[in-house]
CSV table of C-alpha atoms in Angstrom, one decimal:
chain,number,residue,atom,x,y,z
A,259,MET,CA,128.7,227.8,48.8
A,260,SER,CA,128.1,228.3,45.0
A,261,GLY,CA,124.9,227.0,43.5
A,262,GLN,CA,126.7,224.4,41.3
A,263,ASN,CA,128.8,223.2,44.3
A,264,ALA,CA,125.6,222.8,46.4
A,265,ARG,CA,123.9,220.9,43.7
A,266,GLU,CA,126.8,218.5,43.3
A,267,LYS,CA,127.0,218.0,47.0
A,268,LEU,CA,123.3,217.2,47.2
A,269,ALA,CA,123.6,214.7,44.4
A,270,THR,CA,126.8,213.1,45.9
A,271,SER,CA,125.2,212.8,49.3
A,272,ALA,CA,121.9,211.4,48.0
A,273,ALA,CA,123.7,208.8,45.8
A,274,ALA,CA,125.7,207.5,48.7
A,275,LEU,CA,122.6,207.3,51.0
A,276,PHE,CA,120.4,205.7,48.2
A,277,GLN,CA,123.1,203.1,47.6
A,278,ARG,CA,123.4,202.2,51.3
A,279,PHE,CA,119.7,202.5,52.4
A,280,GLY,CA,117.6,202.6,49.3
A,281,TYR,CA,115.2,205.3,48.1
A,282,ALA,CA,112.3,204.8,50.5
A,283,ARG,CA,114.3,205.0,53.7
A,284,VAL,CA,116.2,208.3,52.8
A,285,SER,CA,114.5,211.6,53.3
A,286,ILE,CA,115.4,215.0,52.0
A,287,ARG,CA,116.4,216.0,55.5
A,288,ASP,CA,118.8,213.0,55.7
A,289,ILE,CA,120.4,214.2,52.4
A,290,THR,CA,120.8,217.9,53.5
A,291,SER,CA,121.8,217.1,57.1
A,292,SER,CA,124.7,214.8,55.9
A,293,ILE,CA,126.3,217.8,54.2
A,294,ASN,CA,125.1,220.6,56.5
A,295,ILE,CA,123.0,222.3,53.9
A,296,PRO,CA,119.6,223.9,55.0
A,297,LYS,CA,116.7,221.8,53.9
A,298,GLY,CA,115.2,224.9,52.1
A,299,THR,CA,118.3,225.0,49.9
A,300,PHE,CA,117.4,221.7,48.4
A,301,TYR,CA,114.5,223.1,46.5
A,302,ASN,CA,116.7,225.7,44.8
A,303,HIS,CA,118.2,222.8,42.9
A,304,PHE,CA,115.6,220.0,42.8
A,305,LYS,CA,111.9,220.1,42.9
A,306,SER,CA,111.6,216.8,44.8
A,307,LYS,CA,113.5,213.8,46.0
A,308,GLU,CA,112.2,211.9,43.0
A,309,ALA,CA,113.7,214.6,40.6
A,310,LEU,CA,117.0,214.2,42.4
A,311,ALA,CA,116.9,210.5,42.2
A,312,SER,CA,116.1,210.7,38.5
A,313,ALA,CA,119.1,213.0,37.9
A,314,ILE,CA,121.4,210.6,39.8
A,315,LEU,CA,120.1,207.6,37.8
A,316,SER,CA,120.7,209.4,34.5
A,317,GLU,CA,124.3,210.3,35.5
A,318,HIS,CA,125.1,206.8,36.7
A,319,PHE,CA,123.6,205.0,33.7
A,320,ASN,CA,125.8,207.2,31.5
A,321,VAL,CA,128.8,206.1,33.5
A,322,LEU,CA,127.8,202.5,33.2
A,323,LEU,CA,127.4,202.7,29.4
A,324,GLU,CA,130.5,204.7,28.9
A,325,ALA,CA,132.4,201.8,30.4
A,326,PHE,CA,132.2,200.1,27.0
A,327,GLY,CA,134.6,202.7,25.5
A,328,GLN,CA,136.3,202.1,22.2
A,329,GLY,CA,137.7,198.6,21.6
A,330,GLY,CA,140.3,199.5,18.9
A,331,SER,CA,141.9,196.2,17.9
A,332,GLU,CA,140.8,194.4,21.1
A,333,ALA,CA,138.7,191.3,20.5
A,334,ALA,CA,135.0,191.5,21.3
A,335,GLY,CA,135.3,188.8,24.0
A,336,ALA,CA,138.1,190.7,25.8
A,337,ARG,CA,136.1,193.9,25.6
A,338,LEU,CA,133.0,192.1,27.1
A,339,ARG,CA,135.1,190.8,30.0
A,340,ARG,CA,136.8,194.2,30.5
A,341,HIS,CA,133.4,196.0,30.5
A,342,PHE,CA,132.1,193.9,33.4
A,343,GLU,CA,135.4,194.1,35.3
A,344,SER,CA,135.5,197.9,35.0
A,345,ILE,CA,132.1,198.3,36.6
A,346,ALA,CA,132.8,196.0,39.5
A,347,PRO,CA,132.7,198.0,42.8
A,348,SER,CA,136.0,196.4,43.9
A,349,THR,CA,137.8,198.0,40.9
A,350,ARG,CA,136.4,201.5,41.4
A,351,GLU,CA,137.4,204.3,43.8
A,352,PRO,CA,135.7,203.8,47.2
A,353,GLY,CA,132.3,205.4,47.3
A,354,VAL,CA,129.3,205.2,45.0
A,355,SER,CA,129.3,202.4,42.4
A,356,PRO,CA,126.9,203.0,39.4
A,357,LEU,CA,126.1,199.3,39.2
A,358,GLN,CA,125.5,198.9,43.0
A,359,LEU,CA,123.4,202.1,43.2
A,360,ILE,CA,121.2,201.1,40.2
A,361,SER,CA,120.9,197.5,41.5
A,362,THR,CA,119.9,198.7,45.0
A,363,LEU,CA,117.2,201.0,43.7
A,364,ALA,CA,116.0,198.4,41.2
A,365,ALA,CA,115.5,195.9,44.0
A,366,GLU,CA,113.0,198.2,45.6
A,367,GLY,CA,110.7,197.7,42.6
A,368,PRO,CA,107.1,198.8,43.4
A,369,ALA,CA,108.2,200.9,46.3
A,370,LEU,CA,109.7,203.4,43.9
A,371,PRO,CA,107.8,206.1,42.1
A,372,SER,CA,106.6,204.8,38.7
A,373,ALA,CA,108.7,207.2,36.8
A,374,LEU,CA,111.9,205.9,38.4
A,375,VAL,CA,110.8,202.3,37.8
A,376,LEU,CA,110.4,203.1,34.1
A,377,GLN,CA,113.7,205.0,34.0
A,378,ILE,CA,115.6,202.0,35.5
A,379,ALA,CA,113.9,199.5,33.2
A,380,GLU,CA,114.7,201.6,30.1
A,381,GLY,CA,118.3,202.1,31.3
A,382,VAL,CA,118.8,198.4,31.8
A,383,ARG,CA,117.3,197.6,28.4
A,384,LEU,CA,119.8,199.9,26.8
A,385,TRP,CA,122.6,198.3,28.7
A,386,ASN,CA,121.3,194.9,27.6
A,387,THR,CA,121.2,196.1,23.9
A,388,LYS,CA,124.8,197.2,24.1
A,389,VAL,CA,126.0,194.0,25.7
A,390,ALA,CA,124.1,192.0,23.1
A,391,ALA,CA,125.7,193.9,20.3
A,392,LEU,CA,129.1,193.1,21.7
A,393,ILE,CA,128.2,189.4,22.0
A,394,SER,CA,127.0,189.5,18.3
A,395,LEU,CA,130.4,190.9,17.3
A,396,GLY,CA,132.1,188.1,19.3
A,397,GLN,CA,130.1,185.6,17.4
A,398,ALA,CA,131.1,187.1,14.1
A,399,GLU,CA,134.8,186.9,15.3
A,400,GLY,CA,134.3,183.3,16.2
A,401,GLN,CA,134.8,183.8,19.9
A,402,ILE,CA,131.3,182.9,21.0
A,403,ALA,CA,129.2,180.0,19.6
A,404,GLY,CA,126.9,181.4,16.9
A,405,GLU,CA,123.8,179.4,18.0
A,406,GLU,CA,123.6,181.3,21.3
A,407,ASP,CA,121.0,184.1,21.4
A,408,PRO,CA,123.0,187.3,22.1
A,409,VAL,CA,120.1,189.1,23.8
A,410,LEU,CA,119.5,186.2,26.2
A,411,LEU,CA,123.3,185.9,26.9
A,412,ALA,CA,123.4,189.7,27.6
A,413,SER,CA,120.4,189.2,30.0
A,414,LEU,CA,122.2,186.4,31.7
A,415,PHE,CA,125.4,188.4,32.3
A,416,ILE,CA,123.5,191.5,33.5
A,417,ASN,CA,121.2,189.4,35.8
A,418,CYS,CA,124.2,187.7,37.3
A,419,TRP,CA,125.9,191.0,38.0
A,420,GLN,CA,122.8,192.7,39.4
A,421,GLY,CA,122.0,189.7,41.5
A,422,ALA,CA,125.5,189.7,42.8
A,423,MET,CA,125.2,193.3,43.9
A,424,ILE,CA,122.0,192.6,45.8
A,425,ARG,CA,123.5,189.4,47.4
A,426,ALA,CA,126.7,191.3,48.3
A,427,GLU,CA,124.6,193.5,50.6
A,428,CYS,CA,124.6,190.6,53.0
A,429,ASP,CA,127.5,188.5,51.7
A,430,PRO,CA,130.3,190.7,50.2
A,431,SER,CA,132.5,187.6,49.7
A,432,ALA,CA,130.1,186.4,47.0
A,433,LEU,CA,130.6,189.4,44.7
A,434,GLY,CA,131.2,188.4,41.1
A,435,ASP,CA,131.4,184.6,41.4
A,436,CYS,CA,128.3,183.9,39.3
A,437,LEU,CA,129.3,186.4,36.5
A,438,ARG,CA,132.8,184.9,36.4
A,439,LEU,CA,131.4,181.5,35.8
A,440,ALA,CA,129.0,182.7,33.2
A,441,LEU,CA,131.7,184.6,31.3
A,442,ASP,CA,134.2,181.7,31.5
A,443,ARG,CA,131.6,179.3,30.2
A,444,VAL,CA,130.8,181.5,27.2
A,445,LEU,CA,134.2,183.0,26.5
A,446,GLY,CA,136.4,180.4,27.9
A,447,ALA,CA,138.8,181.2,30.8
A,448,SER,CA,141.0,183.5,28.7
A,449,GLY,CA,140.9,187.1,29.6
A,450,ARG,CA,142.1,188.1,26.1
A,451,GLY,CA,141.7,185.5,23.5
A,452,GLY,CA,138.3,184.3,24.8
A,453,ARG,CA,136.5,181.2,23.5
A,454,LYS,CA,137.6,179.9,20.1
A,455,VAL,CA,135.0,178.0,18.1
A,456,ASP,CA,136.4,175.5,15.6
A,457,ARG,CA,134.7,174.5,12.3
A,458,GLY,CA,133.1,171.5,13.9
A,459,GLY,CA,131.4,173.6,16.6
A,460,SER,CA,133.6,172.5,19.5
A,461,THR,CA,135.5,175.0,21.7
A,462,ALA,CA,139.0,175.3,23.0
A,463,LEU,CA,139.4,177.0,26.4
A,464,THR,CA,142.5,178.8,27.5
A,465,PRO,CA,143.3,179.4,31.2
A,466,GLY,CA,142.7,182.7,33.0
A,467,THR,CA,140.1,184.5,35.1
A,468,ILE,CA,137.9,187.5,35.1
């Protein structure tokens, strides 16, 4: 097995185990045993379980943020809805979901090494900043009421989605319901046109779902 292939297999195995069981309950032996790699081989690629988890978080935050993509002529409200749809586990290939993995690890909080806690916090702050920028653009385009604080709205959407991930561990049928409601209230029910704000400040909603 080539060095790069072994590294990728270790990262893939660990990501799946972390997503299912969390960081604290997964050992290096669990990771190596699941892919039939000697435990000693692990240290040829990662100096510790924490280093492996950090590499996985970096990769999956990149995937999460890349989901914004380029909007082209697409309205900001539609881009915002598409972003959250694209990272929903139900729309991705079976396996590890960046959102679910990050949310599972974040839920462990103080049980994580402090460096991982900071990495997750910084990653989510960057995500929040990008969502807030898209909301601000939607306000400029007249799709979202201008009096709404874009940073707080971004936090609302992200908190809804992360909370849904944690809740789905016990109740998969609940996945996405709170975020759908939040998006529909802010953007209207339209998946494309979004929420139109007239000159008097009232809104017109068009049918549709997330």
